[in-house]
PDB file of C-alpha atoms in Angstrom:
ATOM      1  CA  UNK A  71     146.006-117.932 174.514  1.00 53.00           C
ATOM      2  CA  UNK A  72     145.466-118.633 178.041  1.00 64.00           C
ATOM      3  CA  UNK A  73     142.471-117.674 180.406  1.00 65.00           C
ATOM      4  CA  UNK A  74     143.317-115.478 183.223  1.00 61.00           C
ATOM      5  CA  UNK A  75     141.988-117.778 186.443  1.00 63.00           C
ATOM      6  CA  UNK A  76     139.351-115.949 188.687  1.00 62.00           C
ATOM      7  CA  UNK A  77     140.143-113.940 191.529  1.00 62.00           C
ATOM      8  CA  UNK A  78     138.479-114.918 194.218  1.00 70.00           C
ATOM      9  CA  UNK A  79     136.119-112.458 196.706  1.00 77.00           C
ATOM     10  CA  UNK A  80     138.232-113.039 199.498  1.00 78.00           C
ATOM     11  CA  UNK A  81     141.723-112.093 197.686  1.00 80.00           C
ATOM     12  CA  UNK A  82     139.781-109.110 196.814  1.00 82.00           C
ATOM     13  CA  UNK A  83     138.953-108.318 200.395  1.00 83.00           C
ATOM     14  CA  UNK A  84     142.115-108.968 201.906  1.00 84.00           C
ATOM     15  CA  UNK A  85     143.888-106.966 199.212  1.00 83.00           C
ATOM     16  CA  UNK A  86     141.703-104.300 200.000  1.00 86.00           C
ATOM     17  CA  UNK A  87     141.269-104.298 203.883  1.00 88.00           C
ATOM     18  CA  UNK A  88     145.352-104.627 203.832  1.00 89.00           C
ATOM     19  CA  UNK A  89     144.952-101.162 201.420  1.00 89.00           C
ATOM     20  CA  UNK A  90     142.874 -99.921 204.119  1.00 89.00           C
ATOM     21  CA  UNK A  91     145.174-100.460 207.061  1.00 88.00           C
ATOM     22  CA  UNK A  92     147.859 -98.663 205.094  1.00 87.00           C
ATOM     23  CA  UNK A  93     146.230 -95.670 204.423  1.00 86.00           C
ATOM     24  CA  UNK A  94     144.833 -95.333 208.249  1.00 85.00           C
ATOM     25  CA  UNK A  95     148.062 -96.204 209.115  1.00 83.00           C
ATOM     26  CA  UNK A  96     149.595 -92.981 206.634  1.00 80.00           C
ATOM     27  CA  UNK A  97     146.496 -90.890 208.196  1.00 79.00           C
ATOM     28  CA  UNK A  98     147.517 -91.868 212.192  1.00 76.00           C
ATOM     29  CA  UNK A  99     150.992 -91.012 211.494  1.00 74.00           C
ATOM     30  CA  UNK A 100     150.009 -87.489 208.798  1.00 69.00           C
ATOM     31  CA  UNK A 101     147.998 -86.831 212.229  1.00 59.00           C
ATOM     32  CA  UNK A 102     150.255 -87.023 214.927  1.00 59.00           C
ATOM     33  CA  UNK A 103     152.573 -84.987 212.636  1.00 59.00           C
ATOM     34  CA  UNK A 104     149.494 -82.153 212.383  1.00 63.00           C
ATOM     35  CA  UNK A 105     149.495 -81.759 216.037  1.00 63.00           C
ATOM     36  CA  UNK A 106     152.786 -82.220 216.826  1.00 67.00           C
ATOM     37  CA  UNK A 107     153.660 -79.173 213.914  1.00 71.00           C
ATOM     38  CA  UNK A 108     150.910 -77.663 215.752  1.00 78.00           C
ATOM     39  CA  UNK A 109     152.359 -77.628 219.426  1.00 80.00           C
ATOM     40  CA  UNK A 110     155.845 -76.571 217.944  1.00 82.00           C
ATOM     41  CA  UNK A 111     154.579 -73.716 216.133  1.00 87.00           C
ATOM     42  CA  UNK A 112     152.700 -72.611 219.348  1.00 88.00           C
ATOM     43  CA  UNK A 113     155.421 -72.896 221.194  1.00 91.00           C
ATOM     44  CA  UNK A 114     157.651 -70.875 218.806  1.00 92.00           C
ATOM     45  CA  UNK A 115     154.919 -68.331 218.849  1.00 92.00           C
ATOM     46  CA  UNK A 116     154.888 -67.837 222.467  1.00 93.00           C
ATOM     47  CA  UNK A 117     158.374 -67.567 222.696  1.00 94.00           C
ATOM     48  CA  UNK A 118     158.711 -65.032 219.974  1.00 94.00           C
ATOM     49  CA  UNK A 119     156.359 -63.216 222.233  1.00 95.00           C
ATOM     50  CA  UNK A 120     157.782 -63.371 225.496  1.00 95.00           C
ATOM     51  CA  UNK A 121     161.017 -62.045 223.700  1.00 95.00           C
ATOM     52  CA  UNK A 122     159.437 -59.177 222.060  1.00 95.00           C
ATOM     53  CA  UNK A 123     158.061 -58.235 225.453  1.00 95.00           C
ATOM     54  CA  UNK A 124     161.289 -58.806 226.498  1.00 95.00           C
ATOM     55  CA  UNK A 125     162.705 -56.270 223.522  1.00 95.00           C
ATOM     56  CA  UNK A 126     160.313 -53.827 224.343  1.00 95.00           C
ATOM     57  CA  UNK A 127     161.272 -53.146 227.683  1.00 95.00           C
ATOM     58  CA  UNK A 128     164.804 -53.221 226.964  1.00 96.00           C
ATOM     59  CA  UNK A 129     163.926 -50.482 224.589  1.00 94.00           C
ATOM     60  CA  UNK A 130     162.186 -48.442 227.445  1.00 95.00           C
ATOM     61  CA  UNK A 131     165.256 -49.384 229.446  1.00 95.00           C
ATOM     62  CA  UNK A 132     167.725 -48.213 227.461  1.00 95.00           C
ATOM     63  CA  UNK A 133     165.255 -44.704 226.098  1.00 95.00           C
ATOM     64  CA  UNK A 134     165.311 -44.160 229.904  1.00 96.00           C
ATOM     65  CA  UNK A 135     169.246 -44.728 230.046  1.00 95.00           C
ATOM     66  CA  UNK A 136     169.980 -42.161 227.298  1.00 95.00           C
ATOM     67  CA  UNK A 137     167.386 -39.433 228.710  1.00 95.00           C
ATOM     68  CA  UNK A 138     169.599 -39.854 231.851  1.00 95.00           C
ATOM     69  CA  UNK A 139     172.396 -39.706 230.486  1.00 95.00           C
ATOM     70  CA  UNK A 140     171.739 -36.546 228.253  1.00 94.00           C
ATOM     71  CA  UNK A 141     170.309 -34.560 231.829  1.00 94.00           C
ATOM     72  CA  UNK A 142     173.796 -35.800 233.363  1.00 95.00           C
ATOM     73  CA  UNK A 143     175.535 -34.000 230.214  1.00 94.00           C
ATOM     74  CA  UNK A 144     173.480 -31.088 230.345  1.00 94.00           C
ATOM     75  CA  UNK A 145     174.712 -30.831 234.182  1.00 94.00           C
ATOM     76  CA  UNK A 146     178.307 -31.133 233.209  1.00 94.00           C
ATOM     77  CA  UNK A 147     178.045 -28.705 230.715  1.00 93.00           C
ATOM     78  CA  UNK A 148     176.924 -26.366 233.022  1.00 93.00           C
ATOM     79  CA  UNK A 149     179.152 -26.928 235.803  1.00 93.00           C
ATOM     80  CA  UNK A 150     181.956 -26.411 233.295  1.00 92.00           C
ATOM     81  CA  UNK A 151     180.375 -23.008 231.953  1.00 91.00           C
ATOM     82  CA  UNK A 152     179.814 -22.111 235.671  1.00 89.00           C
ATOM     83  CA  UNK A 153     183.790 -23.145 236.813  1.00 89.00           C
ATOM     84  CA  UNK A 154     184.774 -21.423 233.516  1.00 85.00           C
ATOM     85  CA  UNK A 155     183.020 -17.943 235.068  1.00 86.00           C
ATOM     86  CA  UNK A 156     184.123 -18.182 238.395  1.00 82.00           C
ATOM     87  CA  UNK A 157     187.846 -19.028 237.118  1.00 80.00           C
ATOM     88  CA  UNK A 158     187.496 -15.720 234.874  1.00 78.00           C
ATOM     89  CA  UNK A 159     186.013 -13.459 237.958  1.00 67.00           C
TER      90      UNK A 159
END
């Protein structure tokens, strides 16, 4: 059976400092990453907001469309019911 030769201090340290670079290196880029998922979901968030404002006052719009249009019908009705009396007088 052979002895395993030493490892030297220095190996050690280089193995080791090169370990070190690679997980700052996985860190900087897990980082950037963060923020960058960061700025994209607050962006998606303030666009989902801006188009629910947007939603909302089509809603009013179109509420205030419909209530318009339901007065114009109410008119027409009556301007039938009131040709319909003056045809039968």
């Amino acid at each position: 059976m052979t002895t395993p030769k030493p490892i030297h201090s220095d190996t050690i340290a280089a193995g080791l400092q090169r370990q070190l670079d690679e997980l700052r290196e996985i860190i900087h880029r897990g980082g950037d990453g963060s923020a960058q998922q960061s700025r994209q979901s607050k962006q998606e968030n303030d666009s989902i907001q801006k188009l629910q404002a947007e939603i909302e006052k089509q809603r009013v719009r179109i509420v205030h469309l419909l209530r318009a249009l339901d007065s114009k019908d109410r008119v027409i009705d009556q301007l039938r019911t009131d040709t319909n009396q003056v045809v039968k007088d």
